[in-house]
């Protein structure tokens, strides 16, 4: 209360002249201090209940938010709420954020290896957590332009010294890191390159020969003559989120042309204008027409920095239009319908332990879902104008569980192979993504949302498309799985035995389940290219049941596979069905996992004489 009385005294001691028009232009860009406190009150009184007058109130309470003096903030908001009858619900939400119980989250400044006395922001990490990319605007640069930096990470050593990206990415203008594909081979960048349409466009760069190159301009309908930025690519690569000030936004179109230093250009107390979040979908002919995420997410003011988590449902973003504590706060929302991009839950503010009075934005939530990286301009432990922090996510804001697949593709001799890794939703017989393994070491990395059964296979000309399946339908925690796909040269398949991995039967029956069809269809395509052969289909079971029963079941299952192959294009090929029951286990039958591996179907290609 003493602080409030002091402010009242300051207000009374301030000259009662109305704020000049020139002062108006600058006033809402700054938080309250001893020089402008009275002017902010004066502006609020003169312009209430306008939106800008409410911005002035939030600038007045900003120093108390920064000082975590929640009681004073609540008192001030309640004291002036009668000036803003249309803001009653928003004020109640802000007070709710301030009075919510804390989880004792501690923000961890990444330190002077990453942060400087200038601005660092827009952190993005490789999905395997081995690197961080971010954008910095060093004070030492006379042209005041932004550059992209990268730092490596190890669990034992932590962050290594950052270095500035060079080569095709770097220009004398501003560039900003936006997003990385899940395999780390494609980076989305905001920049003003020679082929830019307008006030900054989005580009793809590709990792080639240890450098970022192969710049690709994302043409219309992604980029326009307006501002486009803040790109985020979905884990499966089929959805590109970004921010635009183009016409069609929620509320009135408002963009900020020209130089930031021209104060007449500010809007709603910032230079961001009215930017909305859009999503474009990948099609056979390129990116679709962008879809505005709608009024649940977008407001008549700025929305920035979307991130769709690897779970495919949880969206993080920053906004200055939803009820919040600062110039930009971070929010979380859930996708309500997997067939719609405009149906979202009401965004929830991530709370006062993450959000402050300044700009809190550019959040990146790691695949595990417990930690987040973001940039902030007003934390106590700041090196400069804006720093990058790591913090535990509040429990209510965490995404659904996912599983990371850390794999490798090799040939039968152990040599690494570059191959296409194709992922399928087995329940829908639908391809969901395709990535490439690394040509030098055969490694690949991917993330799958829990709750479904998936198949994945390696595909390369001249090799049998070896496949695996993974059942995540009952997974409720983050997992990291290591796997190896061994591909066999088709020439070496003759007279050898190979496993048909993703084959599923109804329980205790010889009836094929639909999840088996993608795998069998790939086998059909390969066999069509092999003339003058006959094929032996071999069934096996686990050790549960009698010898006679398992022998019969294994042979009947082999016959079911042959029937499918004949009915789908191989009716002229000669097949032999064999069943070995439980006689030939490949692993111990003592566990569920072992028995599952022993219940299998194999094939052998026999060259006709």
mmCIF file of N, CA, C and O in Angstrom, residues 430-463:
data_model
loop_
_atom_site.group_PDB
_atom_site.id
_atom_site.type_symbol
_atom_site.label_atom_id
_atom_site.label_comp_id
_atom_site.label_asym_id
_atom_site.label_seq_id
_atom_site.Cartn_x
_atom_site.Cartn_y
_atom_site.Cartn_z
ATOM 1 N N UNK A 430 -1.560 -45.811 -43.760
ATOM 2 C CA UNK A 430 -1.251 -44.474 -44.251
ATOM 3 C C UNK A 430 0.201 -44.136 -43.981
ATOM 4 O O UNK A 430 0.693 -44.299 -42.867
ATOM 5 N N UNK A 431 0.904 -43.697 -45.028
ATOM 6 C CA UNK A 431 2.266 -43.221 -44.854
ATOM 7 C C UNK A 431 2.238 -41.870 -44.158
ATOM 8 O O UNK A 431 1.525 -40.961 -44.576
ATOM 9 N N UNK A 432 3.011 -41.724 -43.081
ATOM 10 C CA UNK A 432 2.967 -40.477 -42.323
ATOM 11 C C UNK A 432 4.229 -39.641 -42.477
ATOM 12 O O UNK A 432 4.196 -38.430 -42.208
ATOM 13 N N UNK A 433 5.324 -40.233 -42.901
ATOM 14 C CA UNK A 433 6.533 -39.436 -43.070
ATOM 15 C C UNK A 433 7.602 -40.247 -43.796
ATOM 16 O O UNK A 433 7.543 -41.477 -43.852
ATOM 17 N N UNK A 434 8.580 -39.509 -44.337
ATOM 18 C CA UNK A 434 9.721 -40.151 -44.984
ATOM 19 C C UNK A 434 10.961 -39.306 -44.723
ATOM 20 O O UNK A 434 10.945 -38.086 -44.930
ATOM 21 N N UNK A 435 12.033 -39.939 -44.254
ATOM 22 C CA UNK A 435 13.304 -39.260 -44.044
ATOM 23 C C UNK A 435 14.401 -40.120 -44.663
ATOM 24 O O UNK A 435 14.148 -41.234 -45.121
ATOM 25 N N UNK A 436 15.632 -39.612 -44.677
ATOM 26 C CA UNK A 436 16.774 -40.364 -45.205
ATOM 27 C C UNK A 436 17.758 -40.653 -44.081
ATOM 28 O O UNK A 436 17.984 -39.813 -43.202
ATOM 29 N N UNK A 437 18.354 -41.823 -44.131
ATOM 30 C CA UNK A 437 19.464 -42.104 -43.229
ATOM 31 C C UNK A 437 20.717 -41.408 -43.754
ATOM 32 O O UNK A 437 20.831 -41.102 -44.939
ATOM 33 N N UNK A 438 21.651 -41.178 -42.855
ATOM 34 C CA UNK A 438 22.868 -40.460 -43.196
ATOM 35 C C UNK A 438 23.763 -41.317 -44.087
ATOM 36 O O UNK A 438 23.974 -42.506 -43.815
ATOM 37 N N UNK A 439 24.306 -40.722 -45.138
ATOM 38 C CA UNK A 439 25.126 -41.483 -46.088
ATOM 39 C C UNK A 439 26.447 -41.942 -45.472
ATOM 40 O O UNK A 439 26.996 -42.971 -45.875
ATOM 41 N N UNK A 440 26.964 -41.221 -44.475
ATOM 42 C CA UNK A 440 28.278 -41.560 -43.926
ATOM 43 C C UNK A 440 28.210 -42.648 -42.852
ATOM 44 O O UNK A 440 29.111 -43.489 -42.760
ATOM 45 N N UNK A 441 27.161 -42.632 -42.036
ATOM 46 C CA UNK A 441 27.091 -43.613 -40.951
ATOM 47 C C UNK A 441 25.783 -44.390 -40.894
ATOM 48 O O UNK A 441 25.594 -45.247 -40.025
ATOM 49 N N UNK A 442 24.844 -44.102 -41.818
ATOM 50 C CA UNK A 442 23.580 -44.831 -41.874
ATOM 51 C C UNK A 442 22.581 -44.456 -40.796
ATOM 52 O O UNK A 442 21.514 -45.071 -40.701
ATOM 53 N N UNK A 443 22.871 -43.439 -39.985
ATOM 54 C CA UNK A 443 22.004 -43.122 -38.849
ATOM 55 C C UNK A 443 20.760 -42.343 -39.274
ATOM 56 O O UNK A 443 20.764 -41.611 -40.265
ATOM 57 N N UNK A 444 19.692 -42.522 -38.495
ATOM 58 C CA UNK A 444 18.473 -41.729 -38.674
ATOM 59 C C UNK A 444 17.844 -41.491 -37.309
ATOM 60 O O UNK A 444 18.145 -42.180 -36.334
ATOM 61 N N UNK A 445 16.976 -40.499 -37.255
ATOM 62 C CA UNK A 445 16.311 -40.145 -35.994
ATOM 63 C C UNK A 445 14.893 -39.708 -36.320
ATOM 64 O O UNK A 445 14.669 -38.954 -37.266
ATOM 65 N N UNK A 446 13.948 -40.199 -35.517
ATOM 66 C CA UNK A 446 12.556 -39.808 -35.748
ATOM 67 C C UNK A 446 11.798 -39.861 -34.423
ATOM 68 O O UNK A 446 12.237 -40.497 -33.459
ATOM 69 N N UNK A 447 10.671 -39.158 -34.395
ATOM 70 C CA UNK A 447 9.843 -39.103 -33.183
ATOM 71 C C UNK A 447 8.408 -39.460 -33.553
ATOM 72 O O UNK A 447 7.865 -38.953 -34.545
ATOM 73 N N UNK A 448 7.804 -40.325 -32.750
ATOM 74 C CA UNK A 448 6.437 -40.773 -32.994
ATOM 75 C C UNK A 448 5.547 -40.442 -31.801
ATOM 76 O O UNK A 448 5.937 -40.684 -30.649
ATOM 77 N N UNK A 449 4.347 -39.908 -32.035
ATOM 78 C CA UNK A 449 3.397 -39.725 -30.936
ATOM 79 C C UNK A 449 2.939 -41.075 -30.396
ATOM 80 O O UNK A 449 2.727 -42.028 -31.158
ATOM 81 N N UNK A 450 2.804 -41.176 -29.094
ATOM 82 C CA UNK A 450 2.305 -42.412 -28.495
ATOM 83 C C UNK A 450 0.825 -42.575 -28.814
ATOM 84 O O UNK A 450 0.156 -41.646 -29.249
ATOM 85 N N UNK A 451 0.326 -43.798 -28.594
ATOM 86 C CA UNK A 451 -1.102 -44.047 -28.751
ATOM 87 C C UNK A 451 -1.494 -44.819 -29.988
ATOM 88 O O UNK A 451 -2.673 -45.122 -30.184
ATOM 89 N N UNK A 452 -0.526 -45.172 -30.848
ATOM 90 C CA UNK A 452 -0.850 -45.892 -32.075
ATOM 91 C C UNK A 452 0.169 -47.001 -32.325
ATOM 92 O O UNK A 452 1.210 -47.079 -31.684
ATOM 93 N N UNK A 453 -0.151 -47.835 -33.296
ATOM 94 C CA UNK A 453 0.768 -48.874 -33.756
ATOM 95 C C UNK A 453 1.350 -48.430 -35.095
ATOM 96 O O UNK A 453 0.613 -48.053 -36.014
ATOM 97 N N UNK A 454 2.677 -48.457 -35.199
ATOM 98 C CA UNK A 454 3.362 -47.951 -36.380
ATOM 99 C C UNK A 454 4.202 -49.045 -37.035
ATOM 100 O O UNK A 454 4.657 -49.987 -36.383
ATOM 101 N N UNK A 455 4.414 -48.868 -38.311
ATOM 102 C CA UNK A 455 5.387 -49.658 -39.041
ATOM 103 C C UNK A 455 6.396 -48.717 -39.670
ATOM 104 O O UNK A 455 6.080 -47.570 -39.984
ATOM 105 N N UNK A 456 7.628 -49.178 -39.844
ATOM 106 C CA UNK A 456 8.614 -48.373 -40.560
ATOM 107 C C UNK A 456 9.533 -49.309 -41.328
ATOM 108 O O UNK A 456 9.788 -50.442 -40.913
ATOM 109 N N UNK A 457 9.973 -48.827 -42.463
ATOM 110 C CA UNK A 457 10.839 -49.669 -43.284
ATOM 111 C C UNK A 457 11.867 -48.824 -44.018
ATOM 112 O O UNK A 457 11.642 -47.637 -44.289
ATOM 113 N N UNK A 458 12.993 -49.461 -44.304
ATOM 114 C CA UNK A 458 14.043 -48.832 -45.093
ATOM 115 C C UNK A 458 13.872 -49.236 -46.546
ATOM 116 O O UNK A 458 13.666 -50.411 -46.859
ATOM 117 N N UNK A 459 13.971 -48.254 -47.443
ATOM 118 C CA UNK A 459 13.734 -48.505 -48.862
ATOM 119 C C UNK A 459 14.917 -47.985 -49.680
ATOM 120 O O UNK A 459 15.279 -46.812 -49.575
ATOM 121 N N UNK A 460 15.487 -48.890 -50.483
ATOM 122 C CA UNK A 460 16.613 -48.505 -51.337
ATOM 123 C C UNK A 460 16.621 -49.409 -52.551
ATOM 124 O O UNK A 460 16.401 -50.622 -52.430
ATOM 125 N N UNK A 461 16.860 -48.832 -53.718
ATOM 126 C CA UNK A 461 16.879 -49.616 -54.953
ATOM 127 C C UNK A 461 17.891 -50.757 -54.837
ATOM 128 O O UNK A 461 19.033 -50.563 -54.398
ATOM 129 N N UNK A 462 17.439 -51.952 -55.234
ATOM 130 C CA UNK A 462 18.304 -53.104 -55.225
ATOM 131 C C UNK A 462 18.304 -53.877 -53.928
ATOM 132 O O UNK A 462 18.978 -54.901 -53.819
ATOM 133 N N UNK A 463 17.536 -53.381 -52.925
ATOM 134 C CA UNK A 463 17.487 -54.037 -51.614
ATOM 135 C C UNK A 463 16.049 -54.352 -51.237
ATOM 136 O O UNK A 463 15.113 -53.638 -51.624
#
